[in-house]
Short mmCIF file of C-alpha atoms in Angstrom, two decimals:
data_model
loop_
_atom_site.label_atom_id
_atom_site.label_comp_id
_atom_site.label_asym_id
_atom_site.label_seq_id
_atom_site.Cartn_x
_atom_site.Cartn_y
_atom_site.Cartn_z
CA UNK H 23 58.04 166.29 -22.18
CA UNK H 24 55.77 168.08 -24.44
CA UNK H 25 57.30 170.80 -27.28
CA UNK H 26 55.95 174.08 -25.80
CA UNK H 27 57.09 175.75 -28.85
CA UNK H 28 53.70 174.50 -30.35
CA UNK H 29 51.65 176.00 -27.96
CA UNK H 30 49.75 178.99 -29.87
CA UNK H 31 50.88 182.64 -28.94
CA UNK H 32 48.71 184.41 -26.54
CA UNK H 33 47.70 187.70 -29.39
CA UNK H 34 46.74 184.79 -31.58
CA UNK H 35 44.45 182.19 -29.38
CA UNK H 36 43.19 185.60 -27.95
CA UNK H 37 41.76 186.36 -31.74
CA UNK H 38 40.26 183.38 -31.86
CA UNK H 39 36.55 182.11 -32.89
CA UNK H 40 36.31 181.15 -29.44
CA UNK H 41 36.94 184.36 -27.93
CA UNK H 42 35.09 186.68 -30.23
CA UNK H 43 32.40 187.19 -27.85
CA UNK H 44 34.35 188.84 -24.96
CA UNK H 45 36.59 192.24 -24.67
CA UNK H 46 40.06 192.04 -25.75
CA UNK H 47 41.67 192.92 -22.45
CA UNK H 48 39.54 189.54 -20.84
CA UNK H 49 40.96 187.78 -24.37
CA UNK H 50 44.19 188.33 -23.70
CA UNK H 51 43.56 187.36 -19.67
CA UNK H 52 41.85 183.82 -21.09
CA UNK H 53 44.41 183.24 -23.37
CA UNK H 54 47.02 183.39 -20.78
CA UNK H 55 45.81 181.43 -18.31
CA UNK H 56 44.74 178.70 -20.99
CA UNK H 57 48.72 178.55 -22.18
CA UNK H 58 49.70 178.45 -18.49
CA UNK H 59 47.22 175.72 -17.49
CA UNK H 60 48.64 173.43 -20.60
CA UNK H 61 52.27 174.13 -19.62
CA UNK H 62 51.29 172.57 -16.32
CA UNK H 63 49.45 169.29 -17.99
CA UNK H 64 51.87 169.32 -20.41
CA UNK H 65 49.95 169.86 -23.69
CA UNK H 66 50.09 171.59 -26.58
CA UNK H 67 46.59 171.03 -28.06
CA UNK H 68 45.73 173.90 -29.65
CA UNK H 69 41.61 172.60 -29.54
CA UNK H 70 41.85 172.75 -25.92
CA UNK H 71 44.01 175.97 -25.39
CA UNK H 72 40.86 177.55 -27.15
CA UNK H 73 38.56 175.44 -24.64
CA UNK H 74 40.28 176.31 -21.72
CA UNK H 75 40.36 179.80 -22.79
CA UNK H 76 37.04 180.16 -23.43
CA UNK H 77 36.32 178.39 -19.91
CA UNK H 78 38.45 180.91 -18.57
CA UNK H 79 36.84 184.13 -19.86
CA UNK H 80 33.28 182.84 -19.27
CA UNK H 81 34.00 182.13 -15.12
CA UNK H 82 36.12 186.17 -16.00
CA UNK H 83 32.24 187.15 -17.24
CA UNK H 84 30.16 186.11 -14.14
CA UNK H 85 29.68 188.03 -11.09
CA UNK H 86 30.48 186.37 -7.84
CA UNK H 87 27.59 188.47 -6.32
CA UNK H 88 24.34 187.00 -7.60
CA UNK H 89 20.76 186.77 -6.68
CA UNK H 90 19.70 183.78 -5.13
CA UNK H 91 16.36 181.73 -5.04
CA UNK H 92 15.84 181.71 -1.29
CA UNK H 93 13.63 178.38 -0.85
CA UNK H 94 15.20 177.40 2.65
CA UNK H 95 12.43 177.69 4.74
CA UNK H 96 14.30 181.12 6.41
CA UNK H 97 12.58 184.79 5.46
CA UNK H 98 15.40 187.16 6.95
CA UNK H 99 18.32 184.67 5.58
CA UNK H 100 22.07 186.59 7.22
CA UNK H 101 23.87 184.53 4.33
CA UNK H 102 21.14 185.94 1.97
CA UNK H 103 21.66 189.45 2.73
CA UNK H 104 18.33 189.40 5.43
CA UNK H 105 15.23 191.66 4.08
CA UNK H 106 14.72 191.57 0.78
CA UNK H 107 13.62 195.22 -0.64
CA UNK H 108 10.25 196.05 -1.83
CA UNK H 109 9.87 196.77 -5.46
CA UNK H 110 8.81 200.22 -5.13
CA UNK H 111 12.44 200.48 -2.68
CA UNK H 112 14.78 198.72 -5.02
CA UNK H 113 13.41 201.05 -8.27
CA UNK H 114 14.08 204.46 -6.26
CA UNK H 115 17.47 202.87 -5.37
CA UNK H 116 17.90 202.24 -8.80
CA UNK H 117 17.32 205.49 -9.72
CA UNK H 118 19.74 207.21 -6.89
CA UNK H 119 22.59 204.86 -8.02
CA UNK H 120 22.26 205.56 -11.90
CA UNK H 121 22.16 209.37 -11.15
CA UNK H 122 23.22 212.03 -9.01
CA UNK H 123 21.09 212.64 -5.62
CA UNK H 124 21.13 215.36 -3.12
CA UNK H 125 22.43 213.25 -0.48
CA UNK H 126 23.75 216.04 1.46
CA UNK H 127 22.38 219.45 -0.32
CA UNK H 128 19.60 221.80 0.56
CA UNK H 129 17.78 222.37 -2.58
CA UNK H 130 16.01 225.30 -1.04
CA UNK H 131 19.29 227.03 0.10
CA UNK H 132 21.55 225.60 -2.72
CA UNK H 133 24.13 224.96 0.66
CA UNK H 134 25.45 221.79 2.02
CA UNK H 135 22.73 219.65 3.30
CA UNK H 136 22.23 216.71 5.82
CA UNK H 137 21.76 213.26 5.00
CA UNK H 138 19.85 212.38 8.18
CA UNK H 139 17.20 214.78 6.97
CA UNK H 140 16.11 212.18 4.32
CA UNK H 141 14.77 209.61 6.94
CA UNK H 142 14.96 211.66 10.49
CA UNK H 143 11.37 212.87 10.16
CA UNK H 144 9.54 209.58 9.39
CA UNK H 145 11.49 207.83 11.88
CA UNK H 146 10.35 210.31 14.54
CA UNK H 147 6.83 210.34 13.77
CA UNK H 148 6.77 206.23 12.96
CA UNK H 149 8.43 205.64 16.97
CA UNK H 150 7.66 208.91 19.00
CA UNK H 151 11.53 209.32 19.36
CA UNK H 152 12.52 213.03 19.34
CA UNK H 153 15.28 212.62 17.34
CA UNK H 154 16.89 210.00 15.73
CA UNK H 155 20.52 209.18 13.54
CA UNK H 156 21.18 206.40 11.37
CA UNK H 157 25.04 204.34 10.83
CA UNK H 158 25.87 201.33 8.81
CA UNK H 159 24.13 198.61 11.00
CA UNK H 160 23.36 197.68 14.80
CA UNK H 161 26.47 196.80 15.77
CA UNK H 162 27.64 200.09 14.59
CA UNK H 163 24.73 201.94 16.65
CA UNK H 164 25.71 200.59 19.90
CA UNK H 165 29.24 201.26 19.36
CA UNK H 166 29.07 204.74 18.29
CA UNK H 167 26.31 205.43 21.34
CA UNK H 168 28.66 204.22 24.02
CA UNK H 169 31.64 205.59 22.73
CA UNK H 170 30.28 209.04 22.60
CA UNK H 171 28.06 209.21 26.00
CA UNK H 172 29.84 206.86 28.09
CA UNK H 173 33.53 206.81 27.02
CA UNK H 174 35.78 206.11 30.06
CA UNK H 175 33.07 204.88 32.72
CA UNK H 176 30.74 202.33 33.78
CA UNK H 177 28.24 200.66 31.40
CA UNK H 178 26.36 198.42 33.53
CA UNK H 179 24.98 194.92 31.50
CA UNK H 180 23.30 191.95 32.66
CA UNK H 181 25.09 188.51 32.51
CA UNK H 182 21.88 186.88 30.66
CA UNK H 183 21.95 189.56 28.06
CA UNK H 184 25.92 189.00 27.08
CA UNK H 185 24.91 188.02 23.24
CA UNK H 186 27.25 186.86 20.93
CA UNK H 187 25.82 188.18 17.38
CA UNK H 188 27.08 186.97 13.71
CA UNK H 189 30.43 186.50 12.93
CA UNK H 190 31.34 185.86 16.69
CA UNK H 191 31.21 189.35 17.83
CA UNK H 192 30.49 189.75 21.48
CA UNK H 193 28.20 192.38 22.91
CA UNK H 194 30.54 192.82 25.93
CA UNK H 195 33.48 193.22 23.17
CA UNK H 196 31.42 196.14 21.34
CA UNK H 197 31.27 197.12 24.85
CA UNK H 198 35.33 197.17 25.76
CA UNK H 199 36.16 198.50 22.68
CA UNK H 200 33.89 201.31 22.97
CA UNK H 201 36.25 202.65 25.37
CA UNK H 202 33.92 201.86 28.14
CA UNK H 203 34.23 199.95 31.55
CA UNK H 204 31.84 196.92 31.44
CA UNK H 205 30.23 196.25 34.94
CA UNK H 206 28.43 192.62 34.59
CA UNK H 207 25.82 192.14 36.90
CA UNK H 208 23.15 189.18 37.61
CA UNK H 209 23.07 185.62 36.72
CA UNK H 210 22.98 183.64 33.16
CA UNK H 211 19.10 183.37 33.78
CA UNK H 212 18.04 186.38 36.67
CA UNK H 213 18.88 189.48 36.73
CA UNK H 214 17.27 191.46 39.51
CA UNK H 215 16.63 195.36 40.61
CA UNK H 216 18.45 195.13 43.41
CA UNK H 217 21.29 193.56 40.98
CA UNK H 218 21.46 197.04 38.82
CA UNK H 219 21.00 199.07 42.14
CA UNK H 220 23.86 197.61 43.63
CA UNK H 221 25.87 198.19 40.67
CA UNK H 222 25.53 201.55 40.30
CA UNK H 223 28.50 204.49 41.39
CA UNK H 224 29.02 207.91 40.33
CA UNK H 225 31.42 206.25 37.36
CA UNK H 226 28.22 204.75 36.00
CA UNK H 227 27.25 206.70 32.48
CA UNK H 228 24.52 204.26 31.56
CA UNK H 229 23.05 201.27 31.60
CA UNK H 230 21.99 198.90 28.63
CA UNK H 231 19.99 196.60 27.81
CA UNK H 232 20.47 194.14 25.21
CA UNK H 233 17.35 192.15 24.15
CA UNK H 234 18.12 188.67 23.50
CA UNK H 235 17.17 188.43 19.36
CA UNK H 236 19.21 185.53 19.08
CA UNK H 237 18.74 182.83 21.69
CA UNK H 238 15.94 182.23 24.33
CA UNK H 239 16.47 181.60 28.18
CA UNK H 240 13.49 179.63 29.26
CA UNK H 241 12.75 178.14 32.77
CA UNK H 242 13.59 179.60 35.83
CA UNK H 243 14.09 183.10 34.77
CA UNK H 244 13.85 186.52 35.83
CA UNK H 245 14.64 189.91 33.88
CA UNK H 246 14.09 193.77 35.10
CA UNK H 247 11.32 195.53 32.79
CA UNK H 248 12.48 198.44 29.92
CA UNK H 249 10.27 200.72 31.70
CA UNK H 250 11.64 199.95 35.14
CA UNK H 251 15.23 200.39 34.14
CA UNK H 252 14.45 203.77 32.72
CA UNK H 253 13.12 204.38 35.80
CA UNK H 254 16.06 203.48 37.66
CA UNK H 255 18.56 204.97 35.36
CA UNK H 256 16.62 208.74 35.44
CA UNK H 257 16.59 208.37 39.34
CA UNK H 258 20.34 207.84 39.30
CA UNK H 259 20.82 210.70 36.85
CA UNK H 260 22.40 207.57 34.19
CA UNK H 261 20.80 206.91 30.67
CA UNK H 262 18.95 203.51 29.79
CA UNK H 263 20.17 202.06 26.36
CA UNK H 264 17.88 200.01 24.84
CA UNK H 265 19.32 197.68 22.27
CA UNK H 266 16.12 195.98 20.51
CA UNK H 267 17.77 194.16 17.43
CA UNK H 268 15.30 193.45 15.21
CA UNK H 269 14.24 196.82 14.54
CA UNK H 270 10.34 195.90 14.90
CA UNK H 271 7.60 198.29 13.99
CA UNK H 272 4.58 196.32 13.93
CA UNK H 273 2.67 193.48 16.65
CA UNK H 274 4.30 190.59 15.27
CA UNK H 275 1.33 188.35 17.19
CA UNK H 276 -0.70 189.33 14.27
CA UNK H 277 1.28 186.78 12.71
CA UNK H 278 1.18 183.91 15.04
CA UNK H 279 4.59 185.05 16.38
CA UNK H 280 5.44 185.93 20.21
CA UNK H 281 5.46 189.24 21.12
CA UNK H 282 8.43 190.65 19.69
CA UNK H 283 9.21 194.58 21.05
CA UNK H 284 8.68 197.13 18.88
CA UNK H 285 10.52 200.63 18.47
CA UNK H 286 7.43 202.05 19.27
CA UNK H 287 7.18 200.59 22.62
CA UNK H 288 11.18 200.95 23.54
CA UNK H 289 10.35 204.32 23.30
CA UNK H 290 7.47 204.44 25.33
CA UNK H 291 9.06 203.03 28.21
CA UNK H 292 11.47 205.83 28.81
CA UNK H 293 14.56 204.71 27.09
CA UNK H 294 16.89 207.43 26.46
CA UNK H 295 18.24 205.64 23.60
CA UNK H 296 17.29 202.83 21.38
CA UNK H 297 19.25 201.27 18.71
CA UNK H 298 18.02 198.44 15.67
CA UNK H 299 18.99 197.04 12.54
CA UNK H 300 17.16 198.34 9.41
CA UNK H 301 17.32 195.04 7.92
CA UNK H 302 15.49 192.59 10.02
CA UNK H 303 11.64 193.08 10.61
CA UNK H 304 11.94 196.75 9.70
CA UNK H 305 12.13 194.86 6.18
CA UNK H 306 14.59 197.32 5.10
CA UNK H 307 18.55 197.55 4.24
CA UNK H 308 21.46 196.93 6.63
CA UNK H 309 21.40 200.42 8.75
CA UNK H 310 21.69 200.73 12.14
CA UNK H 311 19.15 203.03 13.52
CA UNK H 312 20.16 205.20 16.70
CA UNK H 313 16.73 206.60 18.29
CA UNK H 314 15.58 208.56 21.15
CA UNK H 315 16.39 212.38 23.36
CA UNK H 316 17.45 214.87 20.95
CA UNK H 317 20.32 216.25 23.15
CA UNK H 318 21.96 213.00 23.30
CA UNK H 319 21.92 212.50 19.82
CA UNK H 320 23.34 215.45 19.10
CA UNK H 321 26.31 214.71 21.42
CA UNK H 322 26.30 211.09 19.01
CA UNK H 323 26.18 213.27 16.21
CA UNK H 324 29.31 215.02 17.28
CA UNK H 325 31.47 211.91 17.93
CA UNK H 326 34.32 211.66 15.29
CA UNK H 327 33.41 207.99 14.86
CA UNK H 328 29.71 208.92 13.52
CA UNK H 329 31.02 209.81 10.15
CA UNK H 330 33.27 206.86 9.97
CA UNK H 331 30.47 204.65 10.76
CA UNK H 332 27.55 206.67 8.67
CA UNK H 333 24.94 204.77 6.15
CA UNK H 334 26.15 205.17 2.47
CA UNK H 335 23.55 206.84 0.03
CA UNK H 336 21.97 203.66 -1.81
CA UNK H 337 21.22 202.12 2.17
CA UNK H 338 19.78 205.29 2.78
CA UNK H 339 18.03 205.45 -0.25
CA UNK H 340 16.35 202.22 0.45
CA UNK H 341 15.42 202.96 4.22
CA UNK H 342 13.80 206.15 3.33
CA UNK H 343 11.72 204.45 0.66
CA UNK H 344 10.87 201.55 3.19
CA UNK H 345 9.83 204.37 5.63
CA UNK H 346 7.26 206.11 3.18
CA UNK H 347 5.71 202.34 3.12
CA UNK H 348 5.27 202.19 6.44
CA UNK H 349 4.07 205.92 6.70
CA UNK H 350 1.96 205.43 3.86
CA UNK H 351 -0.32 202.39 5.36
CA UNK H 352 1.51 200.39 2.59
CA UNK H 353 4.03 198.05 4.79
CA UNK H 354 2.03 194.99 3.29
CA UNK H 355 4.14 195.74 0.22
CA UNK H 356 7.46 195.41 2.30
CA UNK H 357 8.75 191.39 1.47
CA UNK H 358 9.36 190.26 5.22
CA UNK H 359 5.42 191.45 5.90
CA UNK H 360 4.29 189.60 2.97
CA UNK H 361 5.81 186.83 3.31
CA UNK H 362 5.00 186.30 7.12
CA UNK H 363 1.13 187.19 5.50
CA UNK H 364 0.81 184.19 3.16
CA UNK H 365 -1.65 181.77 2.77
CA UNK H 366 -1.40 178.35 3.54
CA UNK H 367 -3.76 177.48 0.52
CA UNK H 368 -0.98 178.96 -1.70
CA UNK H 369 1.54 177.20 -0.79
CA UNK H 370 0.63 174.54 -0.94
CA UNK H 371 -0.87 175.01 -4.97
CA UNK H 372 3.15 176.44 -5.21
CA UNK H 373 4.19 172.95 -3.30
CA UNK H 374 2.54 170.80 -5.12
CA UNK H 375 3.77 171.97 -8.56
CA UNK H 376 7.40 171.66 -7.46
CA UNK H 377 6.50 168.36 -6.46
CA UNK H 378 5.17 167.88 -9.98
CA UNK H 379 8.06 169.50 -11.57
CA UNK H 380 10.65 167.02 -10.11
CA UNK H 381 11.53 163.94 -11.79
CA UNK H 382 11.95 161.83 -8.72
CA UNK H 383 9.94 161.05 -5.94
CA UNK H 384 8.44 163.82 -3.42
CA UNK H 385 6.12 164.97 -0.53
CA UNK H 386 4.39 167.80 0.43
CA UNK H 387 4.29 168.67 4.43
CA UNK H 388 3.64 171.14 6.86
CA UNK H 389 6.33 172.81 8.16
CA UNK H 390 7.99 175.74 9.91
CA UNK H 391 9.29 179.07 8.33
CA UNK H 392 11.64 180.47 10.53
CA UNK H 393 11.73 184.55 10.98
CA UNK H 394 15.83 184.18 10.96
CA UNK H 395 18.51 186.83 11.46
CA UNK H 396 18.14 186.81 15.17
CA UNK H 397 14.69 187.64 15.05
CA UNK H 398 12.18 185.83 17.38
CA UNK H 399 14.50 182.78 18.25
CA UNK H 400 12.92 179.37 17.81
CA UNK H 401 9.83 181.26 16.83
CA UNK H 402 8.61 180.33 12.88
CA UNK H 403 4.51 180.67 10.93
CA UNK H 404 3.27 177.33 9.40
CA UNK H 405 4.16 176.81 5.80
CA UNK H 406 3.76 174.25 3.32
CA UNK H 407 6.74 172.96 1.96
CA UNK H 408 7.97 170.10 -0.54
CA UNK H 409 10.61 167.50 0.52
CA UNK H 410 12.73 165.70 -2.80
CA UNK H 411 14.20 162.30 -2.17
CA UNK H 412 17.00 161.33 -3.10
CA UNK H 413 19.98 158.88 -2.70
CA UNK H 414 22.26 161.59 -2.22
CA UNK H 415 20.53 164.16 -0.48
CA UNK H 416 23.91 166.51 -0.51
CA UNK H 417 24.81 166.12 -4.39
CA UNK H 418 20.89 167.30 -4.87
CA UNK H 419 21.18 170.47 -2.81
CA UNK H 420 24.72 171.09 -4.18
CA UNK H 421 23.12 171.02 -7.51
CA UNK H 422 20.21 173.27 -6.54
CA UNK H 423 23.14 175.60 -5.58
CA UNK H 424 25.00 175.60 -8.51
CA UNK H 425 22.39 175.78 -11.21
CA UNK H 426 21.13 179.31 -13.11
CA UNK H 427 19.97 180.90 -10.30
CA UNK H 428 21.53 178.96 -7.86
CA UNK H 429 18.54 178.05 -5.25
CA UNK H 430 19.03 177.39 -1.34
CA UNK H 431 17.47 174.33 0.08
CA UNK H 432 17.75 172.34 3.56
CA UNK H 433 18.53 168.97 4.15
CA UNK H 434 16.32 167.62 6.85
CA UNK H 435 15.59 163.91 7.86
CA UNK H 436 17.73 162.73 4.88
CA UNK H 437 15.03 165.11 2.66
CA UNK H 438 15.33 168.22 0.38
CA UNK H 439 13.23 170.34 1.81
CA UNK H 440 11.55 173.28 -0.41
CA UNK H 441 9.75 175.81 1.31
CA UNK H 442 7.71 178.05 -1.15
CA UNK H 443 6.68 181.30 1.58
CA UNK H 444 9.73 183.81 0.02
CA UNK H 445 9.03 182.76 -3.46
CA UNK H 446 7.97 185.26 -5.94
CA UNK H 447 5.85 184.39 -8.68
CA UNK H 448 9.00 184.14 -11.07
CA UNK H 449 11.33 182.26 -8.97
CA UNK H 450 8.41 179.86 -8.63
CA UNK H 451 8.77 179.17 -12.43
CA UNK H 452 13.20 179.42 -12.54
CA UNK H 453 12.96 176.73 -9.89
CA UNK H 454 9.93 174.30 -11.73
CA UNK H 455 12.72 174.81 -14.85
CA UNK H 456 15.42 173.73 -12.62
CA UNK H 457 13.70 170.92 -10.63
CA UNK H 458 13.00 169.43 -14.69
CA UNK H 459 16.00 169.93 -15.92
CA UNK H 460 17.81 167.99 -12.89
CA UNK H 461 20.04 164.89 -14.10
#
C-alpha cells in the first residue's frame, strides 16, 4: 500500500507548469481527478499526477460537438446533422447568434412582432401555399396538425404508408398520441379508393398521407393518387394531409434521381395541408414546415402545442437565408444541390490524390452516393470514390474517426471506402494530411 501522504495537494499540482495553459477553475478540476485516479492505482508519482492532470484538463478543453469530415459516401448524413448550410446561411446565422435580432418585433411599429413573418412570405410564393407555419422538425408538423384539426376523431392512414422514421418513432404513434383515432385501411402493398371510401364516417376529420421517404414497396403494388385523395377528402367535407418528408423543391430527375415530390406539386394537387423537414433536400436546418389553406393554419396557429413545438431563432435564421437562395435563382449555392451537381471528372482528380496520399495500398472505383436521411430510398448519383486496404479494415476507420477532424468512412467488401462528392476544397487537404500521417 502506497503512502498517500506523498501525493501532491490539489492548490499545488493545480499551479503547476503543466497546467499553466488552462483556467484555474479546470486546474483545480484536473488536479483532482489526477489525485483520485492515483489513489485508485495506488501511486504517488508526482510526474504522473501532473500527466494525468494535464490529460484530464485537455479531454475538460474539447468540445464533444465537433465538425466532422463527411467522406461516407451519404450527402444528407442523420448522424451528421443532414444538410449542411450554405456559406452565405451559416454567416447570417452567425451574425443572429452573436447579436440581438428582431425575432419577434415589428420594426415599423416598435410592437411585438411575429416570427413566422421572417420565412411565411417566401415559402408561399416558392410552393403556391396560402399560408404556411414552421415548428422544430417533421415529426413535430404532423403532430401539431393533427392535434389541432383532428383531436378526438378519425384520421384515416393506409397500412403501406405506416413508416417507422429515426429513432424508432412510428407514424401511427405520432398519430395516437396526437389525441386522434387511427383508422388503418388497405394492405402492406395496395391501398385502394374504395379502401378510403369505405373508411370514411362522420367521425372522420381527415385523412393523411404519408409518403414513404424511407423504404420502397416494389412489385405488386397499388397506391391512391395526392390529387385523388384531395378529391375524395373535399367531397366528404374531410381535409387531405399530405406528409412529403423530404421537403423537396426542385425535379430531382435533373439529377439522375427518381421523381421525388416536390412541395410545389403537394400543393397543386389539392392538399389542404402539407408538412416537410427543412433539413433534407430543402438543404436547410432541422424545421418542420406546416404548408397549405390559410384558415387551417390559423386554427394550427392557435393550438397551445404550436409554441411548445416552435423553431428557435438560429433554425429560423438559417431557413430564411436558405429561402432567399432559392428565391434568388441561387439554390446551386445550397450544399445538398451542389453536391448532387458534381462532376465525375472531379472526383475522381480528388480520388486519386487520396489514393496518393495514403501510405498503403488503394483503388479508385465507381460507386454510389446515396441521397440519405430518408430521402429517395435505394436511390444514389454515380461518384468516384477511393477504397484503402488494409489488414484491419475496422482499426483504419476507427482511426479515421478519431483523428483531428475526425473523418467518416464505410467499410465495404473488407475496403475503406472514401467517397469525395461532400468534400470541400479544405477537407480535401485535412484528410490528404490525415491519410499521410496514418501509422
Amino acid at each position: 500500500m502506497s503512502d498517500f501522504s506523498k501525493l501532491p495537494r490539489v492548490d499545488k499540482l493545480s499551479e503547476s507548469d503543466s497546467l499553466r495553459d488552462f483556467p484555474r477553475k479546470l486546474r483545480v478540476e484536473a488536479a483532482r481527478h489526477a489525485i483520485d485516479r492515483l489513489r485508485k492505482e495506488d501511486q504517488t508519482d508526482t510526474k504522473l499526477a501532473e500527466q494525468y492532470a494535464r490529460q484530464e484538463a485537455e479531454q475538460r478543453s474539447q468540445f464533444s460537438f465537433n465538425s466532422v469530415i463527411n467522406a461516407s459516401g451519404v450527402i444528407l448524413h442523420t448522424g451528421l446533422g443532414r444538410a449542411r448550410l450554405a456559406p452565405s446561411v451559416a454567416e447570417h446565422v452567425s451574425r443572429i447568434a452573436g447579436g440581438h435580432a428582431n425575432l419577434e418585433l415589428d420594426l415599423e411599429s416598435g410592437k411585438r412582432g411575429d416570427r413566422q413573418t421572417h420565412v411565411r412570405r417566401m415559402l408561399c410564393e416558392l410552393t403556391g401555399a396560402e399560408d404556411a407555419f414552421i415548428v422544430n422538425n417533421c415529426a413535430s408538423a404532423v403532430f401539431l396538425t393533427l392535434h389541432a384539426l383532428a383531436k378526438r376523431k378519425e384520421v384515416i392512414l393506409s397500412r403501406g404508408q405506416m413508416v417507422e422514421i429515426g429513432g424508432s418513432f412510428r407514424m401511427s404513434e405520432i398519430v395516437k398520441q396526437s389525441g386522434c383515432k387511427l383508422v388503418e385501411v388497405g394492405t402492406t402493398n395496395k391501398t385502394r379508393m374504395s379502401d378510403y371510401e369505405e373508411a370514411l364516417t362522420p367521425k372522420t376529420a381527415a385523412i393523411l398521407r404519408c409518403h414513404p421517404s424511407n423504404f420502397k414497396i416494389v412489385g405488386f403494388t397499388e397506391e391512391v393518387a395526392p390529387n385523388q385523395l384531395a378529391e375524395l377528402a373535399l367531397k366528404h367535407q374531410t381535409i387531405l394531409v399530405d406528409d412529403v418528408g423530404s421537403g423537396c423543391l426542385f425535379d430531382t430527375t435533373q439529377y439522375g434521381l427518381p421523381k421525388e415530390p416536390t412541395l410545389q406539386e403537394a400543393i397543386k394537387a389539392g392538399a389542404d395541408i402539407v408538412t416537410a423537414s427543412g433539413d433534407k433536400l430543402l438543404g436547410g436546418p432541422q424545421s418542420g414546415l406546416i404548408l397549405g389553406k390559410k384558415e387551417l393554419i390559423d386554427k394550427i396557429k392557435k393550438d397551445p402545442l404550436a409554441r411548445i413545438t416552435r423553431i428557435d431563432k438560429l433554425s429560423l435564421a438559417a431557413l430564411e437565408a436558405t429561402l432567399k437562395l432559392y428565391q434568388n435563382g441561387q439554390e446551386q449555392e445550397i450544399p445538398t444541390l451542389a453536391n448532387l451537381a458534381r462532376r465525375l471528372n472531379d472526383l475522381q482528380a480528388i480520388a486519386e490524390e487520396l489514393q496518393q496520399a495514403y501510405g498503403g495500398e488503394a483503388v479508385v472505383e465507381q460507386g454510389i452516393t446515396e441521397v440519405g436521411s430518408g430521402s429517395l430510398p435505394g436511390a444514389g448519383v454515380t461518384t468516384i470514390r477511393v477504397g484503402l486496404k488494409s489488414s484491419n479494415p475496422a482499426r483504419l476507420a476507427r482511426l479515421l474517426r478519431k483523428s483531428k477532424p475526425p473523418v467518416l468512412s464505410r467499410i465495404e467488401d473488407s475496403l475503406v471506402w472514401l467517397d469525395p462528392r461532400t468534400l470541400e476544397q479544405q477537407e480535401v487537404k485535412a484528410l490528404k494530411k490525415t491519410l499521410r500521417g496514418l501509422p
